Each structure stands twice: as structure tokens, then as C-alpha cells.
């Protein structure tokens, strides 16, 4: 029952983010009447909504005054750079309704998003609309930020001087790595339409002078040359042929001794522990024509086939792990 | 992230129930290819879907053969009388899409289900369509079955000889009480349209000869007279005026010393622990014009106002508790 009706808690949190409740409460704690007025909530619903968020651990309530928890204040206040709610904003207005078509997706193998009615493939669709593009790129930062910070510290960066992030979106991974490693210069590589959004994000970084954007389509050309190439939540968007093609292009672009870091919510090799990784693969079913998530062993096999001489898997945080391949 | 994206796990389980996966596997365990064929799953999706259910604890996998867990075999196999998936079937095709309108419900206080487009109130709508009525009544059994079994054993039935369940639906509470207490005779009271569905369910009971249905509308007439009256997940459907009216009608129908048992996913008195009860109240926002869930203390206050001389709250199972009022 808790799992089957779990969408109640899920949608309650997503609506709180849509209503910017955590952003409002980050300014100052409020009582029921004040929140009801500021968010435009109906008197029938406001108290149950807020107390449900208390019971879910998303708010605290003391003497009738509601305030953020330390976590929701840090991660769900839009005014803070630590905001990771972008993925949940997108989940609220895109993924929640699209997942309503899961049974059809399971039967047909076909995506259930905007592409369902014969439009362009998903990235063309998302990237053609500036508002949707911005939301999508921000969502990708939200889902990656924790892992990005870990990669910036856990990888032996002292051995390298240049890196390029393939499919960089807003560029959060580039920013985190460059800020934590002052000897590095980095490239964010993505479709040209992403450039202004990357530049806006990167300009706020203390490492902005060691970061640059390179526009291009990895189906049309080779990858930028650098000592280390990174692909975070990229390979899972594509079918097996394209996954192998991208790993081979990375191999070709790296020097001897260079490294490819592939990072995802990697499924455990026995496919029975990382529920989030398996569900993310179903999300690729909902969202893409042929994408799927995979295990560390799967990826190590593809790297070996492409010529990488060694590889290893390291856990990052939560459901995320990285596969490091050495040329 | 786990809560905000929790609808992935939720919808995965709901689709498994829709596809009758657990009912199929209860016949015998199967490997991937056999399940894919029997359920009509696409080759792209089948393995991720099944392994996600393994990771969620809903299936077991041994040497490539998938089987139900003891719990999913008992509770989610439609062929067993212990099946409680009705509520999840209804959640899958009604509540999941309706909860997509939560933000609008929070702002307007208006339901987001079939009644949203100016149709009849929800019970008239549900009860006018035989298929929907049957699904709804079965859903109510699913959400109540565990609590029903507990009430049949935890209440001091030896002190009473007759009982009536108000808003009985399929009559599972009547059946459980009568089977566990051979000295009792019981009435299931609901709208006349419910009668054939009640009779079908009650006929399978070993206590069928001590159970009968009484048709009526509790807005139009008094309640059946009995030593004990029960209202399980009934009061939360209605606004405060109707709640008080129903409690008063129960008081009027009881003898001196008689008992009213009100049972729900009662919210804890401090409104910060029982997340399910608070979310159930938001479900009443989605489903009804003015219904809401409430605390044990709320209900004890209404009982005292109606004349009950004493009352107490007792926990049943999971999120459910009962309030017992003595006339």
C-alpha cells in the first residue's frame, strides 16, 4: 500500500515545489493563515497540505509556525545556488503525467512523452522550445549536482590537466571540477543551442576563466580532445549501438593514459538492489526511443570492446556510481 | 528525490497489478521469456520492469526465475480471497491521473475526479456505472480488509448480539465480524444498488446465514437499529455538518450501552506523525466536495456533542485506528 499509493506523497511534494512553498518559507517561517494567503491556497486544503509535508519530513512546525527543514531549505529554495528542485519541477509537469502511460510503454516499447503523438524525437522537441530547454537543463543539474561534487573530489585530478564534459547542459559538472581543482581547464560540450544557458551558469563561477563552451552534435563529429572525458547521465539516453559509438568516439579523442568517466544511477551487477537505477531505466522507456540504464559490468564490457585497457567502478552518492576507463 | 520521484515505484507496482503479473506468477514461477509472452510485454521493457519489482521487494528472482514474495502472493493474487489489490486497481486508473490536478485542488478546494467537468457528485457518478461501482466497492474492501479483521477480534463482541455496518460496500467488515463471533447477527447497510454485490460477496462466507443486507440512504432515513454500529472510511467522505448528522443518527439508533465504532486512517492528534492519514485527507480533497480526515480527538469531541457518554481511541493496524463511543 505504501508503494502503490506512494504517488500521493510524491505529488504532494511536487505541488509544494510548484507552489514555491520552500522558497517562500526560506525568507521567513510563517503561520497557516499567512502561507495560505501568500500561496493562494484554499482554506479547505491548506492545513492538511502543510501538515502532510510535516509528516513527510519536508517541513517543521513549532507552535503553529511552519518552517523548512535544514535539507529543504538548502536544496529546495530556488534563491540558493544549492537548489536541486529542477528535476522535480520537470517531474511534476512532464514525467508524472507521462508515467501514467507506463502500461502502454511496457506493452509497446514506445515512449509516452511529447513524442507520443508523432512529433520529433525528444531532444529535438525539448531543445526547440527555449522555456522547456531551460527547465530540462536545470532538471539535469538537479539530478546530477551531488554526484558532480563527488567526482570533482574523488577522481585523481592531479594526474591530468584538461577535461571535457560531453552533454554538459548547464555545465554544473564542469563548474564543480574546475572550482575544486585550480590547475585544470575544462570544456562543456553540448548542442550549440545550449551555449547561452551554459554561459549564464558558468559566469557565476569563480573558475569561469578556466571554463569554455564548445558547441557540436556528437552524432555528427568527433568529441573534443582532453585528458579526461566525462559523460554524466548521457549514455542511458541511447540504444546499444549509439552507446558503443559514443564510447568509441571518447576512446579516439583521448590521449594514451587518458580517462573516460561514465556516470549514472548504475544498476548493480546482480540487478536486484538499486531500485532507482532500474526505475530510471523505465524512465528512459517513457522518455526515449531506445535508451536504457545498465550495470557497471555492462559498461566495463563496452569499454573493453572499444579498446580501453582497464576500467573500474566507484560509488559516488545515493544511487549514482561512475565507471572509469583508462586508455 | 526518493519522495519526489516516488511515483516511479508507485506506478510500476500499479502497472504490475493492472497486468495481473502477481496473479499469473501465483500459478507458477516463470522465467523472463515466459512472462514477457504471457503478459504481452515488449522485449525492451520486460527485464527492467521485473527486476525493478525485485528491487522494490515485490518479486523474488532465483536463477532467472521470477516468483511472488509471500506477501504479494497472499495479497495481490486475484484468485485468492485475501486479495487487496482492488484499491490499487482503482488508484491506477482513477486516482493517479486525478492526483495530477493536486495543485489546482489546493488552490480551488474543488475535486479533480469525474465530477470535475460538472457531472453528478462522486457517489452518484461511481454508483451509476456497474463496472465502476464494482471496482470502487472492491477497492474499499482492499483498503479496509486488515482493519476489518482486527476489529472482528479486538472489540469486546461478547457483550453484544447485533451489529450493523453503515456504508458496508461489499460487506467485508460484516463477514469478518460474523465469522469471528458465532453469536452475532449482522446487517450490511448501503444504497440499494449495492445489494447484489454485497450478496455475491457474503454468499461465500461461512456466516452467510447470520448476515443480511439492508438498502437505504443515510441522508434520507435513520440508521438500522443494532447493539453496535460501525462506520469504516465513511465519515471522511463528508463535511463537518454531515459528519455530525451521521454521528447523531447513530446515537439515535443505538440502545443505552450500545457502541458506535468509527474507523479510518485517523490522523494523530498532533497532526505530525500519520502521513498516510493526512494524505488520505488530501485524497478526499481530490475525490469529494467537502470530505476530510480528522484526528481521534476531533471525533471524540463530535461524539461527546452528540450525547455519547464516553469514548476511546484504539489503534488497529498500519495507519488505521478506531474511535469507540458508548451511549
Coordinates of N, CA, C and O in Angstrom, one line a residue, chain A residues 9 26 38 44 57 69 79 81 91-92 163 224:
Chain A
X9 N 2.2 10.9 -1.7 CA 3.3 11.7 -1.1 C 4.2 12.4 -2.2 O 4.5 13.6 -2.0
X26 N 11.8 30.0 3.0 CA 13.2 30.3 3.3 C 13.4 31.8 3.6 O 14.3 32.2 4.3
X38 N -0.3 33.8 1.0 CA 0.8 34.1 0.1 C 0.8 33.1 -1.1 O 1.2 33.4 -2.2
X44 N -9.8 25.0 2.6 CA -10.1 23.6 2.8 C -8.9 22.7 2.8 O -8.8 21.7 3.4
X57 N 8.4 14.9 6.6 CA 9.8 15.3 6.9 C 10.3 16.4 6.1 O 11.5 16.7 6.0
X69 N 12.9 22.4 6.8 CA 13.9 21.6 7.4 C 15.2 22.1 6.9 O 15.3 22.8 5.9
X79 N 16.1 30.4 -4.5 CA 17.0 31.5 -4.4 C 18.5 31.1 -4.1 O 19.4 31.9 -4.2
X81 N 22.0 28.8 -4.7 CA 22.7 28.0 -5.7 C 22.6 26.5 -5.5 O 22.8 25.7 -6.4
X91 N 9.6 16.8 -13.2 CA 8.8 15.6 -12.9 C 7.4 15.9 -12.7 O 6.5 15.2 -13.1
X92 N 7.1 17.1 -12.1 CA 5.7 17.5 -11.8 C 4.9 17.7 -13.0 O 3.8 17.2 -13.2
X163 N 40.0 18.7 -19.3 CA 38.9 17.7 -19.3 C 37.7 18.3 -20.1 O 37.7 19.6 -20.4
X224 N 35.6 16.6 -28.3 CA 36.7 17.4 -28.0 C 37.9 16.6 -27.4 O 37.6 15.7 -26.7

